Tab-separated table of C-alpha atoms in Angstrom:
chain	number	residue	atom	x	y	z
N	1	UNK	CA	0.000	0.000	0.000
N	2	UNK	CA	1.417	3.143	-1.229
N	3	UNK	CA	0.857	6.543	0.841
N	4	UNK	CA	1.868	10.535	0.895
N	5	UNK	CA	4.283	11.797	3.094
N	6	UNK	CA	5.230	15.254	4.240
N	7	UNK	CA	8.659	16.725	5.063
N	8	UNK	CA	10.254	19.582	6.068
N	9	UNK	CA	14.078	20.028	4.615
N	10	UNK	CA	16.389	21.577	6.418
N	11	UNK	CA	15.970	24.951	4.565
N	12	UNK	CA	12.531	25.059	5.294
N	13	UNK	CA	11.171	23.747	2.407
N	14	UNK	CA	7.893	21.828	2.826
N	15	UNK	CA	7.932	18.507	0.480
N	16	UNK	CA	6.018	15.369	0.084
N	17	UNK	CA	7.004	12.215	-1.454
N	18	UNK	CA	4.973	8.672	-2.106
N	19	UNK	CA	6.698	5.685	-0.505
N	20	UNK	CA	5.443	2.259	0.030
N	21	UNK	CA	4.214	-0.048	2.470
N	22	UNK	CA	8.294	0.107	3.729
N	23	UNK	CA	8.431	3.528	3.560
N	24	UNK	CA	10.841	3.878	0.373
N	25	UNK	CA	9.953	6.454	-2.241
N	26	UNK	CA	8.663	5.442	-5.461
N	27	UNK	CA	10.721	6.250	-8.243
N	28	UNK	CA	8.697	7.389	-11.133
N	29	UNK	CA	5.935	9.568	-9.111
N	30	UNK	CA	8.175	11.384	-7.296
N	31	UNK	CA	10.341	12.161	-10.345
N	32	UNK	CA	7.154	13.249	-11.771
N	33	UNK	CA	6.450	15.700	-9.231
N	34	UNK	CA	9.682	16.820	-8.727
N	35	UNK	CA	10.137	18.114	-11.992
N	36	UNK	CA	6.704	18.996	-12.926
N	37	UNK	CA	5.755	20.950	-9.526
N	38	UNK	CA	8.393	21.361	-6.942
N	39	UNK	CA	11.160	22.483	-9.994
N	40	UNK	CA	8.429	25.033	-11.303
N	41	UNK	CA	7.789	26.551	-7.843
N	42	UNK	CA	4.681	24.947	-6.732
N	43	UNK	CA	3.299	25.048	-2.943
N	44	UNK	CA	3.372	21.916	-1.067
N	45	UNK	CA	-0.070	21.436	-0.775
N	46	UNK	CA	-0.561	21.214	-4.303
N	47	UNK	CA	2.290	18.593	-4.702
N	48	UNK	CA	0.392	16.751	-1.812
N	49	UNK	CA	-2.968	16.993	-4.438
N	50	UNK	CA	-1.358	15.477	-6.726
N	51	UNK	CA	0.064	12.540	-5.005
N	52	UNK	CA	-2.966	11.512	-3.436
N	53	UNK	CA	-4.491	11.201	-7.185
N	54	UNK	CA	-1.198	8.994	-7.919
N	55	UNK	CA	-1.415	7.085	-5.028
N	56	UNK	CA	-5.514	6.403	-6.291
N	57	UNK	CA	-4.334	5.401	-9.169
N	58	UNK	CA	-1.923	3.059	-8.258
N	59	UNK	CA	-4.557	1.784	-5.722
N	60	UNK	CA	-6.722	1.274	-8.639
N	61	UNK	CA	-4.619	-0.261	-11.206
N	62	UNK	CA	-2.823	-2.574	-8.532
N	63	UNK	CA	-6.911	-4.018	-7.938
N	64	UNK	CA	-7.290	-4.222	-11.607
N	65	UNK	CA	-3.949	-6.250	-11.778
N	66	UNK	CA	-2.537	-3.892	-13.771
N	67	UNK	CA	1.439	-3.370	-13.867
N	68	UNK	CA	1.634	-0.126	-15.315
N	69	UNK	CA	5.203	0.756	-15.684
N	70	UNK	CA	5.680	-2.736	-16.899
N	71	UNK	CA	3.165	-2.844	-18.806
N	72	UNK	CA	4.492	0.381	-20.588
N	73	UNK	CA	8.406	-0.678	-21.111
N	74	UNK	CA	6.883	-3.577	-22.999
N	75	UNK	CA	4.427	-1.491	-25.237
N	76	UNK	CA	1.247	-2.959	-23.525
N	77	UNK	CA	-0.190	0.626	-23.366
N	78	UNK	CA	-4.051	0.755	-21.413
N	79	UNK	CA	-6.415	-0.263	-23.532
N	80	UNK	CA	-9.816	1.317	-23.974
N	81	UNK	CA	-11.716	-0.673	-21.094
N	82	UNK	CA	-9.514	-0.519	-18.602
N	83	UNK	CA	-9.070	3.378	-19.178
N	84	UNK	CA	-12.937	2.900	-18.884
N	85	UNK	CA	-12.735	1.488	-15.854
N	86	UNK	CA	-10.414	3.710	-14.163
N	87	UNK	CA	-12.506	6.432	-15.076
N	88	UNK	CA	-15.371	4.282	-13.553
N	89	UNK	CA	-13.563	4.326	-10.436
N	90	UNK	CA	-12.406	7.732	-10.315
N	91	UNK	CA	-15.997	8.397	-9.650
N	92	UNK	CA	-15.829	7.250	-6.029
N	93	UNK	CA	-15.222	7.970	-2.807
N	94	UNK	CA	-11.630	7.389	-1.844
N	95	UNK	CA	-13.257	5.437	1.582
N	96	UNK	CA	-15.279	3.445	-0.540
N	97	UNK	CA	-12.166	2.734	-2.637
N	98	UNK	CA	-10.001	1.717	0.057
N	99	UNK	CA	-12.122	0.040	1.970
N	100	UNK	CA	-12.337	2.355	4.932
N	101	UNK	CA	-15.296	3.372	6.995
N	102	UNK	CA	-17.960	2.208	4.410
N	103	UNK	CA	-20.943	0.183	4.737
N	104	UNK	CA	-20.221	-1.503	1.545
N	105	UNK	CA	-16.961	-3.448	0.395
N	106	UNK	CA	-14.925	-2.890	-2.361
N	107	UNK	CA	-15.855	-3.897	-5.598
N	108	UNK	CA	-13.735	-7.322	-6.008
N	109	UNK	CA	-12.804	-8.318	-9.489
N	110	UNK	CA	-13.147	-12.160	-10.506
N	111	UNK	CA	-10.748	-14.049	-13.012
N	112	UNK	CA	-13.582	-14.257	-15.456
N	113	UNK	CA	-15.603	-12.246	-17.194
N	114	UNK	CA	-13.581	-9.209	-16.085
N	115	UNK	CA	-14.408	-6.678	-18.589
N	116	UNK	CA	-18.341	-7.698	-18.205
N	117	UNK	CA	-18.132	-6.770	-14.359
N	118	UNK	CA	-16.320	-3.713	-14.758
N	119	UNK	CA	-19.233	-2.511	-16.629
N	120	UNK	CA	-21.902	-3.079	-13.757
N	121	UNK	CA	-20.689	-1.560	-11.087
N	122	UNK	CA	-22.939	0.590	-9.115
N	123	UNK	CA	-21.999	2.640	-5.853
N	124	UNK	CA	-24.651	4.354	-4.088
N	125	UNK	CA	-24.253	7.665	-1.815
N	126	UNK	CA	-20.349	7.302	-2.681
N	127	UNK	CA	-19.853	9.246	-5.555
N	128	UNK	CA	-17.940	12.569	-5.502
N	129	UNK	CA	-18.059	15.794	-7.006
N	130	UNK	CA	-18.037	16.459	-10.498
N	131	UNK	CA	-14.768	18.985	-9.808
N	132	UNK	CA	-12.967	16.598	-8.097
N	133	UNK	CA	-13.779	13.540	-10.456
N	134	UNK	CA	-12.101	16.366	-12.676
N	135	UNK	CA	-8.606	16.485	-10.850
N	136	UNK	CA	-8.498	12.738	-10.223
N	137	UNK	CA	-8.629	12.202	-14.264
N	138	UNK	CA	-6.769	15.335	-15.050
N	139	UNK	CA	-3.812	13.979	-12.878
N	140	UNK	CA	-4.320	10.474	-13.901
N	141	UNK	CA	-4.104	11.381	-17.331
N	142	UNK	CA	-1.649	13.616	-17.236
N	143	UNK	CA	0.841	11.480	-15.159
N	144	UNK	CA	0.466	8.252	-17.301
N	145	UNK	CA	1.184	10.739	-20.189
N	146	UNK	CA	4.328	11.531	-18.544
N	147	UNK	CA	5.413	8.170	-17.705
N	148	UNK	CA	4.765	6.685	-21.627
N	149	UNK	CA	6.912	9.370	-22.672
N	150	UNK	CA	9.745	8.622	-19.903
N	151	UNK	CA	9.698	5.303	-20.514
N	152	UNK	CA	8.931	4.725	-23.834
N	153	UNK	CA	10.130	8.122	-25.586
N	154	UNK	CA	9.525	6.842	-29.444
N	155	UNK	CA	5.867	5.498	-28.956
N	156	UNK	CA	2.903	8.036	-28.987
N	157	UNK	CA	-0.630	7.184	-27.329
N	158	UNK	CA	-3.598	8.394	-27.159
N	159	UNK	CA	-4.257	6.982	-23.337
N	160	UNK	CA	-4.259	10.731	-21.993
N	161	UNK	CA	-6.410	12.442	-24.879
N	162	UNK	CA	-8.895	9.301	-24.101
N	163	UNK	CA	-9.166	10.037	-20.453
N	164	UNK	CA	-9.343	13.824	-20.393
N	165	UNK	CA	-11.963	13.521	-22.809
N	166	UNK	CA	-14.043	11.713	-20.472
N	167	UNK	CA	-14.271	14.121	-17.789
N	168	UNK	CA	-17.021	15.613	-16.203
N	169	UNK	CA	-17.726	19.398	-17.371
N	170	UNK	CA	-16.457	21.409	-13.619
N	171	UNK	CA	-18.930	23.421	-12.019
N	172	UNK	CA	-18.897	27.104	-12.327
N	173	UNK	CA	-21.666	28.705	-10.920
N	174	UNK	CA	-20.737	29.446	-7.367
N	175	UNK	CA	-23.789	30.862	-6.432
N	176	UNK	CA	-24.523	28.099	-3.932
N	177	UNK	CA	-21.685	27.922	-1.916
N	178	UNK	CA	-21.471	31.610	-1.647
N	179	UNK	CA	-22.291	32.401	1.827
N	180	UNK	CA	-21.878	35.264	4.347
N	181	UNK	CA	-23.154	36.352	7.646
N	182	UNK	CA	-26.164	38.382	7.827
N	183	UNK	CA	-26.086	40.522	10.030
N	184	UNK	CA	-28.014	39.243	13.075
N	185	UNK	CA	-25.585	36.210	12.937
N	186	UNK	CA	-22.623	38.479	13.236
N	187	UNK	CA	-24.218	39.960	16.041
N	188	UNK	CA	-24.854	36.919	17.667
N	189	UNK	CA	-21.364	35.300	16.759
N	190	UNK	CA	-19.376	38.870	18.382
N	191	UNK	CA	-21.683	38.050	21.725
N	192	UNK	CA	-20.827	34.763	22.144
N	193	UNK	CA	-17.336	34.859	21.850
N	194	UNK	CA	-17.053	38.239	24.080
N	195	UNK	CA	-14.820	37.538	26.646
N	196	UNK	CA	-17.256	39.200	29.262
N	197	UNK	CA	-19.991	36.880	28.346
N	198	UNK	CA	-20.398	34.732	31.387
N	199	UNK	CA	-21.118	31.208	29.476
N	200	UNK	CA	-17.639	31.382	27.551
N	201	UNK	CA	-17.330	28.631	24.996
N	202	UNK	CA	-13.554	28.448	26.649
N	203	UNK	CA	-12.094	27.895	29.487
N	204	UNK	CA	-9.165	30.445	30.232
N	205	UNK	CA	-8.993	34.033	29.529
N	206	UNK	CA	-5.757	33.193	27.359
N	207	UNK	CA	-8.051	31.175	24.559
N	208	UNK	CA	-11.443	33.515	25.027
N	209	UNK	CA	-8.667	36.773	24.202
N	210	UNK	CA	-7.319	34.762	21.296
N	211	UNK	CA	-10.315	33.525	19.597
N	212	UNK	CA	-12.015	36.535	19.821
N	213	UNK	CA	-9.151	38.547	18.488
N	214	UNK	CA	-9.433	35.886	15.382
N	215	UNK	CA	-12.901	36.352	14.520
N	216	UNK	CA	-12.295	40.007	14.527
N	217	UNK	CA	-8.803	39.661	12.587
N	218	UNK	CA	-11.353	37.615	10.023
N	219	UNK	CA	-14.478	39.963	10.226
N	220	UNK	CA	-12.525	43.314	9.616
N	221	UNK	CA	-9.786	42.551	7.117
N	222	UNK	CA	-11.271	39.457	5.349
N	223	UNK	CA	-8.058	37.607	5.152
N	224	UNK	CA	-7.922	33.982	4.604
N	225	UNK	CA	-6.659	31.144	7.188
N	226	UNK	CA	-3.122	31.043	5.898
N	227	UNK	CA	-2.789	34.628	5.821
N	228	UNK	CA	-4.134	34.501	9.363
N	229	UNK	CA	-2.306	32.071	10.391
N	230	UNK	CA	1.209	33.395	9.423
N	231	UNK	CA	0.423	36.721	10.935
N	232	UNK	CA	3.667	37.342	13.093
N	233	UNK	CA	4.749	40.335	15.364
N	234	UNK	CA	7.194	41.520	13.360
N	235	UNK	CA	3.979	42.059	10.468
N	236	UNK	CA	2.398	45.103	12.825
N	237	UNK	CA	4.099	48.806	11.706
N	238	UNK	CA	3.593	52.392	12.643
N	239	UNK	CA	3.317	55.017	9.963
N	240	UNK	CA	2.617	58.570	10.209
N	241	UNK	CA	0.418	57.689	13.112
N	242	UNK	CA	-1.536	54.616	11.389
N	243	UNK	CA	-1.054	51.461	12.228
N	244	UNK	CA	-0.519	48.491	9.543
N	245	UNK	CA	-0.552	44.871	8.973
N	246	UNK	CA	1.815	43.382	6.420
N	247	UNK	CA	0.190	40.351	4.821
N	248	UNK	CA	3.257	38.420	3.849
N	249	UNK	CA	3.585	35.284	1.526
N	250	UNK	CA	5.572	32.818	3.190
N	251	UNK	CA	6.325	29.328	1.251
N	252	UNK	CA	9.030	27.306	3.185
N	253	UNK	CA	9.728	29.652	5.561
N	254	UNK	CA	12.065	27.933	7.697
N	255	UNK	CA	10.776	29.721	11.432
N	256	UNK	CA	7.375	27.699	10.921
N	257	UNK	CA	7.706	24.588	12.933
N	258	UNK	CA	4.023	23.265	11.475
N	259	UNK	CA	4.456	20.354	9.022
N	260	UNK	CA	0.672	21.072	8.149
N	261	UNK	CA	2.400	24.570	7.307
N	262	UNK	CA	-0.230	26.877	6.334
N	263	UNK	CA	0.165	28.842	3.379
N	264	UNK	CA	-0.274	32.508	1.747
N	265	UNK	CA	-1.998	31.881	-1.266
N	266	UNK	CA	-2.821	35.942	-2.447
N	267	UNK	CA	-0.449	38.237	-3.203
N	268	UNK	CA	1.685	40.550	-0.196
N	269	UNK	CA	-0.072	43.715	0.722
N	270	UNK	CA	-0.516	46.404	3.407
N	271	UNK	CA	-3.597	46.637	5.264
N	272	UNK	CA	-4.911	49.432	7.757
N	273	UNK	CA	-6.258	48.706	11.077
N	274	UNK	CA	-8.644	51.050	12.941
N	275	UNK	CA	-8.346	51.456	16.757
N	276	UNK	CA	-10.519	49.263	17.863
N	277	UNK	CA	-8.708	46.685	16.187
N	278	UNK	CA	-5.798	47.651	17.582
N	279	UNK	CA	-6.831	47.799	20.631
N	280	UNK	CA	-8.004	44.345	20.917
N	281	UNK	CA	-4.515	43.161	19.374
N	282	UNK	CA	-2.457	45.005	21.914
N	283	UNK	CA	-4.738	43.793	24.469
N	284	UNK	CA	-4.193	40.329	23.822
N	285	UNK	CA	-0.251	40.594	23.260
N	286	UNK	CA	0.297	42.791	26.204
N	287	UNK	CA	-2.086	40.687	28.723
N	288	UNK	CA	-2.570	37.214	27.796
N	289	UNK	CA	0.125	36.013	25.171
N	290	UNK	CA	2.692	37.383	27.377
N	291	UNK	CA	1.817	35.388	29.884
N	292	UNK	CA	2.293	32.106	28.384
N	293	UNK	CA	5.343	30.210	29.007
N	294	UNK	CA	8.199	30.468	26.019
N	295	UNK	CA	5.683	33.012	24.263
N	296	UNK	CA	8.753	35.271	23.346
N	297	UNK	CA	10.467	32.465	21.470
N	298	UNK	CA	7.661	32.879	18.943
N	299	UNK	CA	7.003	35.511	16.502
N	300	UNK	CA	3.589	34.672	15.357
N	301	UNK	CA	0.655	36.432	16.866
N	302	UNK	CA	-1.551	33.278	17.081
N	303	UNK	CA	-0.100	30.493	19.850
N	304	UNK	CA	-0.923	27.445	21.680
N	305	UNK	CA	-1.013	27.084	25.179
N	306	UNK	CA	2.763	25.376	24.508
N	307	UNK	CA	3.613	28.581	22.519
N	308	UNK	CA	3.639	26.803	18.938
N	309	UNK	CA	2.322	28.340	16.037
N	310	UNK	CA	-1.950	27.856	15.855
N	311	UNK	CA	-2.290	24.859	13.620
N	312	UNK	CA	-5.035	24.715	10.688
N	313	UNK	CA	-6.619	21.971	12.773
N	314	UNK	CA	-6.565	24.086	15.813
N	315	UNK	CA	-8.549	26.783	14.258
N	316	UNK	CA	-10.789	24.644	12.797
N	317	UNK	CA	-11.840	22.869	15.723
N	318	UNK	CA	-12.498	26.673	17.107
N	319	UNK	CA	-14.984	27.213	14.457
N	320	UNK	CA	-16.312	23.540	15.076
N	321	UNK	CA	-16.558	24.944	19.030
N	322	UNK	CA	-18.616	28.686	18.058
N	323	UNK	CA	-20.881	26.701	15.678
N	324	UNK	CA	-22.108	24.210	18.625
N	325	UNK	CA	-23.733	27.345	19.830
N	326	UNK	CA	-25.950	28.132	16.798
N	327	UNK	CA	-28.149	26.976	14.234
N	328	UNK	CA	-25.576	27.761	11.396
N	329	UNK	CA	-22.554	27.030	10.543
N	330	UNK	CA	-19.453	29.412	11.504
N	331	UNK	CA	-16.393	28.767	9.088
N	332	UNK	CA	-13.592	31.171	8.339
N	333	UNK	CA	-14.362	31.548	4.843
N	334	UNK	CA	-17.731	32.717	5.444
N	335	UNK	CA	-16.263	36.078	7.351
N	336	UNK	CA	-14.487	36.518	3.508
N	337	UNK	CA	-17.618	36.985	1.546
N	338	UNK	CA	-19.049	38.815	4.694
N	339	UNK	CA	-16.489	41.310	4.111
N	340	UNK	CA	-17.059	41.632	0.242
N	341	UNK	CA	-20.570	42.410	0.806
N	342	UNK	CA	-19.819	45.190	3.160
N	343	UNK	CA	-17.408	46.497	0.644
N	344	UNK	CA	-19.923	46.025	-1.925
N	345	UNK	CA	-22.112	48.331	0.120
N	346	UNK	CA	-19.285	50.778	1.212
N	347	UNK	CA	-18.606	51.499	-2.385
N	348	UNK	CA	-21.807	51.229	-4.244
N	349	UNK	CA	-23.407	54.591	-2.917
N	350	UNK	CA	-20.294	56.404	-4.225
N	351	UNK	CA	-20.389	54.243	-7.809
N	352	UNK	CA	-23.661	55.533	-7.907
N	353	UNK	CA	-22.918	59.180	-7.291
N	354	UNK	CA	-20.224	59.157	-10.261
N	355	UNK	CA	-17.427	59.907	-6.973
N	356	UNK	CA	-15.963	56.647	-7.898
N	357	UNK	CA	-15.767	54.028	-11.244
N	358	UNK	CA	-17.019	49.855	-11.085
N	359	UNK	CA	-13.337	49.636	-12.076
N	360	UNK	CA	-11.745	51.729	-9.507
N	361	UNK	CA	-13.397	49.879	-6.734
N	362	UNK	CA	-12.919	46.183	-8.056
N	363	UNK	CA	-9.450	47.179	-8.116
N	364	UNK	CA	-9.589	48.069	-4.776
N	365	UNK	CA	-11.229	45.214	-4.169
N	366	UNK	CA	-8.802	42.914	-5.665
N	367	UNK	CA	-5.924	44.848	-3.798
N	368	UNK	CA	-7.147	44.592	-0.269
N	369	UNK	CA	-8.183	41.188	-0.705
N	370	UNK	CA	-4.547	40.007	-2.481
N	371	UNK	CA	-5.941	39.490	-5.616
N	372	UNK	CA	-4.442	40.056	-8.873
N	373	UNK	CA	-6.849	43.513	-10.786
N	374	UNK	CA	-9.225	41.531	-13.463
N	375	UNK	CA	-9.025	38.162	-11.569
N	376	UNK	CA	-11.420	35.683	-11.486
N	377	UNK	CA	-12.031	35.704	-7.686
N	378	UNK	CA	-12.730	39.638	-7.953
N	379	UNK	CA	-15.352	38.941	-10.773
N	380	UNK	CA	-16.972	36.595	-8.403
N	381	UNK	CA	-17.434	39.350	-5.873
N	382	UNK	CA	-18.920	41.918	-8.296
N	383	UNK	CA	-21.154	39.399	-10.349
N	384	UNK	CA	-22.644	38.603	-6.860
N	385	UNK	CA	-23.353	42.997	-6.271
N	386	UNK	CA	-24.834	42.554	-10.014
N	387	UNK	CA	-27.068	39.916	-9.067
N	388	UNK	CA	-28.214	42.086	-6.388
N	389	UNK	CA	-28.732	44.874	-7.844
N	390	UNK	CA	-30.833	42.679	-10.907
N	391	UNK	CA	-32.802	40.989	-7.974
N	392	UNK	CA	-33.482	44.708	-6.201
N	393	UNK	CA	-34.834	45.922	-10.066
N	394	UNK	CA	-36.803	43.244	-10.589
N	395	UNK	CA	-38.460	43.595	-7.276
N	396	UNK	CA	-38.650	47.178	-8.214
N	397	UNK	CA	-40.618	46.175	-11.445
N	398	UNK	CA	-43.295	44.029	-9.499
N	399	UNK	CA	-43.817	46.438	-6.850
N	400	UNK	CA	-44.492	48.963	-9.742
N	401	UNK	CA	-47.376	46.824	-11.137
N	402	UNK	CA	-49.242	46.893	-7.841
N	403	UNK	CA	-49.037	50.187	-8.207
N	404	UNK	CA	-50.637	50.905	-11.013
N	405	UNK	CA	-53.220	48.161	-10.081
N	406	UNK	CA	-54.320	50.541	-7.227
């Protein structure tokens, strides 16, 4: 059984590899990645992605008795139904697929009649999404493209054109996992988590100063995790009597102890704070991160009660805590398109008023959210202020018709 492992070099560098069931690395995939994705600059996590799709594969063609890189040196390319079947299979749950915490076993394969099997197999509730049935084949194909190539340079096949072309069309419309915080919820949410409310989710002043300071961090700049995350002391600045945070990128940066090391993912960027912000950072340095033991030897702003940096799965299980306390869900991502909509309604009065252009304040936008101008993220954002606006017009037209009934 093959699996993904995670390193940290001594540089700093975050890596993963794919070893077997003894732990040794497997030639071919890792060669794959390390010239396709850690040579070209990369983030770990992505690397990670696309070894768990290898290791899948392998998985899958090891079930179907399949050989491949023998196979390959000896000109036995895949032939159409079992790249029919591994696109079959890609269709699955990787639980169901392994064999792990399913009420169902794994589809077995008998001597005979193979091909005639493979045909009928039916999974219920175990299928995935259409997007990540997407990656799995992308990577499939495009590693088994790779590996003809590497090992058999002068033969050409058609095994990746075959697969790719059998891929679900990915989803686009992200209407309906677009969701912020109205605003009774963020009232409720900044109650809860007050450290003067007397049924605190936490139990020491130290975590209720913390996680409150997070949700604020989240609510009023609209960063992401990682940027969260890697916020560190030396980030906070003074000029000309405003204060600043510097949102930093940060791949393989050798003073993060996390292997799980969270990353930076938009671009580096300067970002006010008001004083109440400020106030509630200074509070919690100065009166409660102080106090814990070793704090100094850390730079980052967000610690443990050992003084390591807050893990991913740390402030995950914080959200998991705040959303025990409501009828919806609280997640980190959610505070994001919060932010956007206030934005949306910061700037749309003054759009209106010919003060300030659409294109003006989606670059704005895109700066103080660490996008690039005219990406795809920032078009999200304003195609969800258009869609509001349509909805308010249409609204508009109907209540107009009542009118003129009366």
């Amino acid at each position: 059984m093959v699996s993904v492992k995670r390193f940290i070099g001594s540089s700093g560098e975050r890596f993963a590899v794919l070893i077997d069931s003894e732990g040794i690395p497997l030639t071919y995939p890792n060669l794959y990645t390390t010239i396709n994705f850690r040579n070209r600059g990369h983030s770990v996590n992505t690397i990670v992605s696309v070894l768990e799709d290898i290791e899948l594969l392998y998985y899958l063609l090891n079930k179907l008795q399949i050989n491949i890189e023998q196979r390959i040196k000896e000109k036995l390319f895949l032939q159409l139904h079992e790249i029919e079947a591994l696109v079959n299979l890609a269709n699955f749950k990787r639980n169901y697929l392994l064999n792990k915490k399913t009420d169902r076993k794994i589809v077995s394969f008998p001597e005979k009649r193979r091909e005639a099997v493979r045909a009928k197999i039916v999974i219920k509730n175990d299928n995935v999404s259409k997007n990540l049935i997407y990656r799995r084949l992308t990577n499939f194909a495009d590693y088994l493209h790779w590996l003809e190539t590497y090992l058999c340079k002068a033969s050409a096949t058609n095994t990746a054109k075959i697969m790719k072309a059998r891929r679900p069309r990915k989803t686009i419309d992200h209407s309906a996992d677009y969701k912020s915080f109205e605003q009774d919820q963020i009232n409720l949410i900044l109650e809860t988590i007050d450290p003067s409310n007397q049924k605190n989710i936490w139990s020491s002043d130290f975590l209720n100063y913390r996680n409150e300071l997070i949700i604020y961090l989240l609510l009023y700049l609209g960063c992401r995790k990682g940027e969260l995350l890697n916020i560190k002391l030396s980030d906070f600045v003074q000029s000309n009597g405003s204060f600043y945070l510097n949102i930093k990128r940060n791949h393989d940066d050798d003073s993060d102890t996390r292997l799980y090391q969270p990353l930076v993912k938009t671009r580096s960027r300067g970002l006010a704070l008001n004083l109440n912000l400020k106030k509630k950072i200074d509070q919690y340095i100065l009166n409660y991160r102080s106090h814990i033991a070793n704090a100094e030897s850390s730079d980052f702003l967000l610690i443990s009660n050992q003084a390591t940096p807050l893990s991913i799965n740390a402030l995950d299980k914080i959200f998991t805590q705040i959303s025990s306390r409501f009828q919806f869900r609280v997640h980190a991502h959610a505070f994001r398109h919060t932010w956007n909509d206030k934005f949306t309604d910061k700037v749309q009065p003054l759009i209106d008023s010919g003060r300030l252009t659409e294109d003006k304040a989606e670059n704005d936008r895109a700066y103080l959210m660490g996008w690039i101008p005219g990406s795809q993220s920032a078009r999200r954002y304003a195609k969800r202020a258009e869609d509001r606006r349509a909805i308010e017009v249409g609204l508009g037209i109907q209540n107009k018709f009542e009118e003129n009934d009366e």
